[in-house]
């Protein structure tokens, strides 16, 4: 089955700096890669996703890049703000069926 | 639009007791899931149901049973609770298919403590 590894496990940045979280996956058939944000005491929520036919996707201050050859994808957050502090999960899966496999999460702390 | 609703929010059990976590979604999704999240750890899949009438084991199914009651509802049962099952439990659902992407929508979580 799919195996997703996520790094780093913790990340601390100054407000205004950029943050990058990286994930690798094992199954070359995976074609859907979402990122979730989990705030304290809540369930994870989708913040951005990318499909395997696209190399990059942006949504305001967040972006995701995908390298299918190397089987890795990354989340980029620019101009970080304190409200970006949360746990972020990557996942790998399939658009048309089956369950996604989650990484172990990255705890991002943005210092004001 | 409620999304995914799970109950109870908090529960304390004694070792050996049984209980059922209830979950319902109002998004007409085919797939439903139960995850557990331990402190500082990621999400581990307990069971999932790809469609009404089907269930499959995930990574950590031991000690749990599930029932996909209908398309909306997916319950998780602990038959004989153990301290190792102290965790936060998340129910989730998704609509699979190329136009949907398989985004998973999570409930707010159920905090379970077994003493």
PDB file of C-alpha atoms in Angstrom:
ATOM      1  CA  UNK A   1       0.000   0.000   0.000  1.00  0.00           C
ATOM      2  CA  UNK A   2       0.852   3.675  -0.023  1.00  0.00           C
ATOM      3  CA  UNK A   3       3.422   5.022   2.443  1.00  0.00           C
ATOM      4  CA  UNK A   4       3.651   8.773   3.041  1.00  0.00           C
ATOM      5  CA  UNK A   5       6.521  10.361   4.950  1.00  0.00           C
ATOM      6  CA  UNK A   6       6.372  13.969   6.116  1.00  0.00           C
ATOM      7  CA  UNK A   7       9.166  16.318   7.265  1.00  0.00           C
ATOM      8  CA  UNK A   8       9.862  18.144   9.453  1.00  0.00           C
ATOM      9  CA  UNK A   9       7.761  17.058  12.422  1.00  0.00           C
ATOM     10  CA  UNK A  10       8.033  20.534  13.966  1.00  0.00           C
ATOM     11  CA  UNK A  11       8.751  23.876  12.345  1.00  0.00           C
ATOM     12  CA  UNK A  12       9.117  27.272  13.971  1.00  0.00           C
ATOM     13  CA  UNK A  13       9.311  30.481  11.913  1.00  0.00           C
ATOM     14  CA  UNK A  14       9.106  34.210  12.521  1.00  0.00           C
ATOM     15  CA  UNK A  15       6.003  36.017  11.403  1.00  0.00           C
ATOM     16  CA  UNK A  16       6.432  37.102   7.801  1.00  0.00           C
ATOM     17  CA  UNK A  17       8.866  34.333   6.916  1.00  0.00           C
ATOM     18  CA  UNK A  18       8.083  31.415   4.621  1.00  0.00           C
ATOM     19  CA  UNK A  19       7.447  27.836   5.733  1.00  0.00           C
ATOM     20  CA  UNK A  20       7.972  24.696   3.672  1.00  0.00           C
ATOM     21  CA  UNK A  21       6.768  21.192   4.553  1.00  0.00           C
ATOM     22  CA  UNK A  22       7.775  18.216   2.432  1.00  0.00           C
ATOM     23  CA  UNK A  23       6.215  14.805   1.848  1.00  0.00           C
ATOM     24  CA  UNK A  24       7.284  11.747  -0.109  1.00  0.00           C
ATOM     25  CA  UNK A  25       5.055   8.923  -1.284  1.00  0.00           C
ATOM     26  CA  UNK A  26       5.715   5.382  -2.430  1.00  0.00           C
ATOM     27  CA  UNK A  27       2.868   4.411  -4.763  1.00  0.00           C
ATOM     28  CA  UNK A  28       3.435   5.721  -8.281  1.00  0.00           C
ATOM     29  CA  UNK A  29      -0.277   5.140  -8.988  1.00  0.00           C
ATOM     30  CA  UNK A  30      -1.318   7.796  -6.450  1.00  0.00           C
ATOM     31  CA  UNK A  31      -2.782  10.801  -8.229  1.00  0.00           C
ATOM     32  CA  UNK A  32      -4.301  13.005  -5.539  1.00  0.00           C
ATOM     33  CA  UNK A  33      -2.350  14.877  -2.872  1.00  0.00           C
ATOM     34  CA  UNK A  34      -4.273  17.007  -0.378  1.00  0.00           C
ATOM     35  CA  UNK A  35      -3.002  19.086   2.524  1.00  0.00           C
ATOM     36  CA  UNK A  36      -4.978  19.476   5.728  1.00  0.00           C
ATOM     37  CA  UNK A  37      -4.702  21.988   8.567  1.00  0.00           C
ATOM     38  CA  UNK A  38      -5.700  20.990  12.082  1.00  0.00           C
ATOM     39  CA  UNK A  39      -6.233  23.686  14.671  1.00  0.00           C
ATOM     40  CA  UNK A  40      -6.166  22.844  18.360  1.00  0.00           C
ATOM     41  CA  UNK A  41      -9.201  20.856  19.437  1.00  0.00           C
ATOM     42  CA  UNK A  42     -10.650  20.546  15.946  1.00  0.00           C
ATOM     43  CA  UNK A  43     -10.743  18.108  13.076  1.00  0.00           C
ATOM     44  CA  UNK A  44      -8.401  18.525  10.080  1.00  0.00           C
ATOM     45  CA  UNK A  45      -9.659  20.688   7.230  1.00  0.00           C
ATOM     46  CA  UNK A  46      -8.542  20.713   3.600  1.00  0.00           C
ATOM     47  CA  UNK A  47      -6.528  23.806   2.689  1.00  0.00           C
ATOM     48  CA  UNK A  48      -5.227  22.907  -0.774  1.00  0.00           C
ATOM     49  CA  UNK A  49      -4.851  19.876  -2.998  1.00  0.00           C
ATOM     50  CA  UNK A  50      -3.095  18.909  -6.197  1.00  0.00           C
ATOM     51  CA  UNK A  51      -3.637  16.211  -8.777  1.00  0.00           C
ATOM     52  CA  UNK A  52      -0.915  14.361 -10.597  1.00  0.00           C
ATOM     53  CA  UNK A  53      -1.529  16.093 -13.910  1.00  0.00           C
ATOM     54  CA  UNK A  54      -0.490  19.438 -12.395  1.00  0.00           C
ATOM     55  CA  UNK A  55       2.945  20.504 -11.161  1.00  0.00           C
ATOM     56  CA  UNK A  56       1.980  23.469  -9.012  1.00  0.00           C
ATOM     57  CA  UNK A  57      -1.105  25.079  -7.534  1.00  0.00           C
ATOM     58  CA  UNK A  58      -1.467  28.362  -5.638  1.00  0.00           C
ATOM     59  CA  UNK A  59      -4.141  29.840  -3.450  1.00  0.00           C
ATOM     60  CA  UNK A  60      -3.198  33.253  -2.057  1.00  0.00           C
ATOM     61  CA  UNK A  61      -0.356  32.649   0.424  1.00  0.00           C
ATOM     62  CA  UNK A  62      -0.240  28.895   0.096  1.00  0.00           C
ATOM     63  CA  UNK A  63       1.071  26.770  -2.744  1.00  0.00           C
ATOM     64  CA  UNK A  64       1.728  23.123  -3.377  1.00  0.00           C
ATOM     65  CA  UNK A  65       4.281  21.647  -5.762  1.00  0.00           C
ATOM     66  CA  UNK A  66       4.427  18.083  -7.035  1.00  0.00           C
ATOM     67  CA  UNK A  67       7.364  16.177  -8.513  1.00  0.00           C
ATOM     68  CA  UNK A  68       5.962  12.922  -9.870  1.00  0.00           C
ATOM     69  CA  UNK A  69       9.339  11.585 -10.957  1.00  0.00           C
ATOM     70  CA  UNK A  70      10.818  11.959  -7.496  1.00  0.00           C
ATOM     71  CA  UNK A  71       7.489  11.148  -5.806  1.00  0.00           C
ATOM     72  CA  UNK A  72       7.477  14.100  -3.509  1.00  0.00           C
ATOM     73  CA  UNK A  73       5.262  17.118  -2.939  1.00  0.00           C
ATOM     74  CA  UNK A  74       5.599  20.198  -0.784  1.00  0.00           C
ATOM     75  CA  UNK A  75       3.473  22.832   0.922  1.00  0.00           C
ATOM     76  CA  UNK A  76       4.719  26.408   0.810  1.00  0.00           C
ATOM     77  CA  UNK A  77       3.269  29.121   3.034  1.00  0.00           C
ATOM     78  CA  UNK A  78       4.506  32.650   2.396  1.00  0.00           C
ATOM     79  CA  UNK A  79       4.223  35.707   4.652  1.00  0.00           C
ATOM     80  CA  UNK A  80       3.300  33.531   7.604  1.00  0.00           C
ATOM     81  CA  UNK A  81       0.957  34.876  10.267  1.00  0.00           C
ATOM     82  CA  UNK A  82       0.324  33.701  13.852  1.00  0.00           C
ATOM     83  CA  UNK A  83      -3.008  32.207  12.755  1.00  0.00           C
ATOM     84  CA  UNK A  84      -1.076  29.834  10.491  1.00  0.00           C
ATOM     85  CA  UNK A  85       0.125  28.066  13.646  1.00  0.00           C
ATOM     86  CA  UNK A  86      -1.408  24.567  13.520  1.00  0.00           C
ATOM     87  CA  UNK A  87      -0.654  20.965  12.644  1.00  0.00           C
ATOM     88  CA  UNK A  88      -0.438  20.290   8.912  1.00  0.00           C
ATOM     89  CA  UNK A  89      -0.957  16.880   7.338  1.00  0.00           C
ATOM     90  CA  UNK A  90      -0.158  15.761   3.824  1.00  0.00           C
ATOM     91  CA  UNK A  91      -1.849  12.760   2.250  1.00  0.00           C
ATOM     92  CA  UNK A  92      -1.557  10.601  -0.841  1.00  0.00           C
ATOM     93  CA  UNK A  93      -4.401   8.809  -2.532  1.00  0.00           C
ATOM     94  CA  UNK A  94      -6.558   8.393  -5.606  1.00  0.00           C
ATOM     95  CA  UNK A  95      -9.217  10.615  -7.084  1.00  0.00           C
ATOM     96  CA  UNK A  96     -11.588   7.866  -8.105  1.00  0.00           C
ATOM     97  CA  UNK A  97     -11.517   5.371  -5.253  1.00  0.00           C
ATOM     98  CA  UNK A  98      -9.960   4.205  -2.055  1.00  0.00           C
ATOM     99  CA  UNK A  99      -8.634   5.805   1.069  1.00  0.00           C
ATOM    100  CA  UNK A 100      -5.864   8.368   1.457  1.00  0.00           C
ATOM    101  CA  UNK A 101      -2.731   7.691   3.485  1.00  0.00           C
ATOM    102  CA  UNK A 102      -1.691  10.499   5.820  1.00  0.00           C
ATOM    103  CA  UNK A 103       1.730  11.698   6.840  1.00  0.00           C
ATOM    104  CA  UNK A 104       2.487  12.006  10.551  1.00  0.00           C
ATOM    105  CA  UNK A 105       1.927  15.767  10.606  1.00  0.00           C
ATOM    106  CA  UNK A 106       4.020  18.909  11.061  1.00  0.00           C
ATOM    107  CA  UNK A 107       3.456  21.268  13.963  1.00  0.00           C
ATOM    108  CA  UNK A 108       4.017  24.789  12.637  1.00  0.00           C
ATOM    109  CA  UNK A 109       4.557  27.612  15.099  1.00  0.00           C
ATOM    110  CA  UNK A 110       4.638  31.181  13.828  1.00  0.00           C
ATOM    111  CA  UNK A 111       6.243  33.539  16.344  1.00  0.00           C
ATOM    112  CA  UNK A 112       4.940  37.120  16.357  1.00  0.00           C
TER     113      UNK A 112
ATOM    114  CA  UNK B   1     -25.004  22.438   6.394  1.00  0.00           C
ATOM    115  CA  UNK B   2     -23.756  20.307   9.325  1.00  0.00           C
ATOM    116  CA  UNK B   3     -21.155  18.246   7.403  1.00  0.00           C
ATOM    117  CA  UNK B   4     -19.904  15.372   9.573  1.00  0.00           C
ATOM    118  CA  UNK B   5     -21.434  15.110  13.027  1.00  0.00           C
ATOM    119  CA  UNK B   6     -20.115  12.717  15.641  1.00  0.00           C
ATOM    120  CA  UNK B   7     -21.215  11.986  19.189  1.00  0.00           C
ATOM    121  CA  UNK B   8     -20.334  11.994  22.003  1.00  0.00           C
ATOM    122  CA  UNK B   9     -17.741  14.771  22.154  1.00  0.00           C
ATOM    123  CA  UNK B  10     -16.229  13.519  25.411  1.00  0.00           C
ATOM    124  CA  UNK B  11     -16.483  10.151  27.160  1.00  0.00           C
ATOM    125  CA  UNK B  12     -14.762   8.456  30.081  1.00  0.00           C
ATOM    126  CA  UNK B  13     -14.975   4.681  30.220  1.00  0.00           C
ATOM    127  CA  UNK B  14     -13.799   2.084  32.680  1.00  0.00           C
ATOM    128  CA  UNK B  15     -11.641  -0.757  31.400  1.00  0.00           C
ATOM    129  CA  UNK B  16     -13.866  -3.497  30.017  1.00  0.00           C
ATOM    130  CA  UNK B  17     -16.875  -1.288  29.343  1.00  0.00           C
ATOM    131  CA  UNK B  18     -18.342  -1.035  25.862  1.00  0.00           C
ATOM    132  CA  UNK B  19     -19.547   1.973  23.935  1.00  0.00           C
ATOM    133  CA  UNK B  20     -20.512   3.121  20.456  1.00  0.00           C
ATOM    134  CA  UNK B  21     -19.398   6.309  18.753  1.00  0.00           C
ATOM    135  CA  UNK B  22     -22.021   7.615  16.374  1.00  0.00           C
ATOM    136  CA  UNK B  23     -21.342   9.452  13.132  1.00  0.00           C
ATOM    137  CA  UNK B  24     -23.557  10.930  10.441  1.00  0.00           C
ATOM    138  CA  UNK B  25     -22.852  12.977   7.326  1.00  0.00           C
ATOM    139  CA  UNK B  26     -25.271  15.041   5.275  1.00  0.00           C
ATOM    140  CA  UNK B  27     -23.142  15.492   2.140  1.00  0.00           C
ATOM    141  CA  UNK B  28     -24.379  12.366   0.326  1.00  0.00           C
ATOM    142  CA  UNK B  29     -20.857  10.924   0.384  1.00  0.00           C
ATOM    143  CA  UNK B  30     -20.238   7.291  -0.478  1.00  0.00           C
ATOM    144  CA  UNK B  31     -17.129   6.742   1.635  1.00  0.00           C
ATOM    145  CA  UNK B  32     -16.852   7.040   5.409  1.00  0.00           C
ATOM    146  CA  UNK B  33     -13.928   6.538   7.774  1.00  0.00           C
ATOM    147  CA  UNK B  34     -12.945   6.228  11.407  1.00  0.00           C
ATOM    148  CA  UNK B  35      -9.495   7.473  12.457  1.00  0.00           C
ATOM    149  CA  UNK B  36      -7.776   7.708  15.789  1.00  0.00           C
ATOM    150  CA  UNK B  37      -5.218  10.356  16.718  1.00  0.00           C
ATOM    151  CA  UNK B  38      -2.912   9.891  19.676  1.00  0.00           C
ATOM    152  CA  UNK B  39      -1.017  12.799  21.247  1.00  0.00           C
ATOM    153  CA  UNK B  40       1.694  14.075  18.926  1.00  0.00           C
ATOM    154  CA  UNK B  41       0.891  11.472  16.331  1.00  0.00           C
ATOM    155  CA  UNK B  42      -0.770  11.412  12.997  1.00  0.00           C
ATOM    156  CA  UNK B  43      -4.079   9.989  11.898  1.00  0.00           C
ATOM    157  CA  UNK B  44      -4.359   6.227  11.871  1.00  0.00           C
ATOM    158  CA  UNK B  45      -7.194   4.587   9.985  1.00  0.00           C
ATOM    159  CA  UNK B  46      -9.261   2.141  12.036  1.00  0.00           C
ATOM    160  CA  UNK B  47     -11.968   1.146   9.532  1.00  0.00           C
ATOM    161  CA  UNK B  48     -13.457   2.560   6.404  1.00  0.00           C
ATOM    162  CA  UNK B  49     -16.524   1.993   4.286  1.00  0.00           C
ATOM    163  CA  UNK B  50     -16.295   2.623   0.555  1.00  0.00           C
ATOM    164  CA  UNK B  51     -20.052   2.434   0.137  1.00  0.00           C
ATOM    165  CA  UNK B  52     -23.209   1.462   1.945  1.00  0.00           C
ATOM    166  CA  UNK B  53     -23.043  -2.197   2.890  1.00  0.00           C
ATOM    167  CA  UNK B  54     -19.257  -2.543   2.776  1.00  0.00           C
ATOM    168  CA  UNK B  55     -16.587  -2.130   5.440  1.00  0.00           C
ATOM    169  CA  UNK B  56     -12.850  -2.773   5.443  1.00  0.00           C
ATOM    170  CA  UNK B  57     -10.110  -2.832   8.042  1.00  0.00           C
ATOM    171  CA  UNK B  58      -7.572  -0.041   8.188  1.00  0.00           C
ATOM    172  CA  UNK B  59      -4.212   0.082   9.937  1.00  0.00           C
ATOM    173  CA  UNK B  60      -5.388  -0.431  13.524  1.00  0.00           C
ATOM    174  CA  UNK B  61      -8.720  -2.368  13.587  1.00  0.00           C
ATOM    175  CA  UNK B  62      -8.086  -4.588  16.615  1.00  0.00           C
ATOM    176  CA  UNK B  63     -10.529  -3.960  19.452  1.00  0.00           C
ATOM    177  CA  UNK B  64     -13.067  -2.170  17.239  1.00  0.00           C
ATOM    178  CA  UNK B  65     -16.104  -3.002  15.168  1.00  0.00           C
ATOM    179  CA  UNK B  66     -18.040  -0.827  12.753  1.00  0.00           C
ATOM    180  CA  UNK B  67     -21.474  -0.688  11.210  1.00  0.00           C
ATOM    181  CA  UNK B  68     -22.429   1.205   8.070  1.00  0.00           C
ATOM    182  CA  UNK B  69     -26.086   1.583   8.981  1.00  0.00           C
ATOM    183  CA  UNK B  70     -27.047   3.417   5.793  1.00  0.00           C
ATOM    184  CA  UNK B  71     -25.412   5.908   3.471  1.00  0.00           C
ATOM    185  CA  UNK B  72     -25.447   8.642   6.131  1.00  0.00           C
ATOM    186  CA  UNK B  73     -24.349   6.786   9.256  1.00  0.00           C
ATOM    187  CA  UNK B  74     -21.207   4.910  10.263  1.00  0.00           C
ATOM    188  CA  UNK B  75     -20.734   3.834  13.865  1.00  0.00           C
ATOM    189  CA  UNK B  76     -17.664   2.623  15.738  1.00  0.00           C
ATOM    190  CA  UNK B  77     -17.990   0.210  18.642  1.00  0.00           C
ATOM    191  CA  UNK B  78     -15.509  -0.624  21.367  1.00  0.00           C
ATOM    192  CA  UNK B  79     -16.584  -3.986  22.764  1.00  0.00           C
ATOM    193  CA  UNK B  80     -14.255  -4.091  25.783  1.00  0.00           C
ATOM    194  CA  UNK B  81     -12.426  -0.821  26.243  1.00  0.00           C
ATOM    195  CA  UNK B  82      -8.723  -0.835  27.154  1.00  0.00           C
ATOM    196  CA  UNK B  83      -6.488   2.036  28.331  1.00  0.00           C
ATOM    197  CA  UNK B  84      -4.600   1.748  25.015  1.00  0.00           C
ATOM    198  CA  UNK B  85      -7.770   2.958  23.295  1.00  0.00           C
ATOM    199  CA  UNK B  86      -7.569   6.320  25.016  1.00  0.00           C
ATOM    200  CA  UNK B  87      -7.427   8.649  22.036  1.00  0.00           C
ATOM    201  CA  UNK B  88      -9.231  11.221  19.948  1.00  0.00           C
ATOM    202  CA  UNK B  89     -11.487   9.614  17.372  1.00  0.00           C
ATOM    203  CA  UNK B  90     -12.424  11.296  14.110  1.00  0.00           C
ATOM    204  CA  UNK B  91     -15.167  10.277  11.783  1.00  0.00           C
ATOM    205  CA  UNK B  92     -14.821  11.430   8.200  1.00  0.00           C
ATOM    206  CA  UNK B  93     -16.425  11.121   4.793  1.00  0.00           C
ATOM    207  CA  UNK B  94     -15.544  11.683   1.164  1.00  0.00           C
ATOM    208  CA  UNK B  95     -17.077  11.623  -2.288  1.00  0.00           C
ATOM    209  CA  UNK B  96     -14.792   9.783  -4.648  1.00  0.00           C
ATOM    210  CA  UNK B  97     -14.569  10.423  -8.329  1.00  0.00           C
ATOM    211  CA  UNK B  98     -12.518  12.513 -10.713  1.00  0.00           C
ATOM    212  CA  UNK B  99     -14.649  15.575 -10.273  1.00  0.00           C
ATOM    213  CA  UNK B 100     -14.490  15.390  -6.487  1.00  0.00           C
ATOM    214  CA  UNK B 101     -10.884  14.447  -5.880  1.00  0.00           C
ATOM    215  CA  UNK B 102     -11.560  12.356  -2.786  1.00  0.00           C
ATOM    216  CA  UNK B 103     -11.265  15.238  -0.333  1.00  0.00           C
ATOM    217  CA  UNK B 104     -11.920  13.933   3.166  1.00  0.00           C
ATOM    218  CA  UNK B 105     -14.196  15.934   5.452  1.00  0.00           C
ATOM    219  CA  UNK B 106     -13.663  15.394   9.166  1.00  0.00           C
ATOM    220  CA  UNK B 107     -15.929  15.689  12.153  1.00  0.00           C
ATOM    221  CA  UNK B 108     -14.915  17.656  15.217  1.00  0.00           C
ATOM    222  CA  UNK B 109     -13.590  14.630  17.109  1.00  0.00           C
ATOM    223  CA  UNK B 110     -14.560  12.511  20.120  1.00  0.00           C
ATOM    224  CA  UNK B 111     -12.213  12.541  23.131  1.00  0.00           C
ATOM    225  CA  UNK B 112     -12.260   9.110  24.753  1.00  0.00           C
ATOM    226  CA  UNK B 113     -10.471   8.274  28.008  1.00  0.00           C
ATOM    227  CA  UNK B 114     -10.336   4.702  29.311  1.00  0.00           C
ATOM    228  CA  UNK B 115      -9.382   4.381  32.978  1.00  0.00           C
TER     229      UNK B 115
END
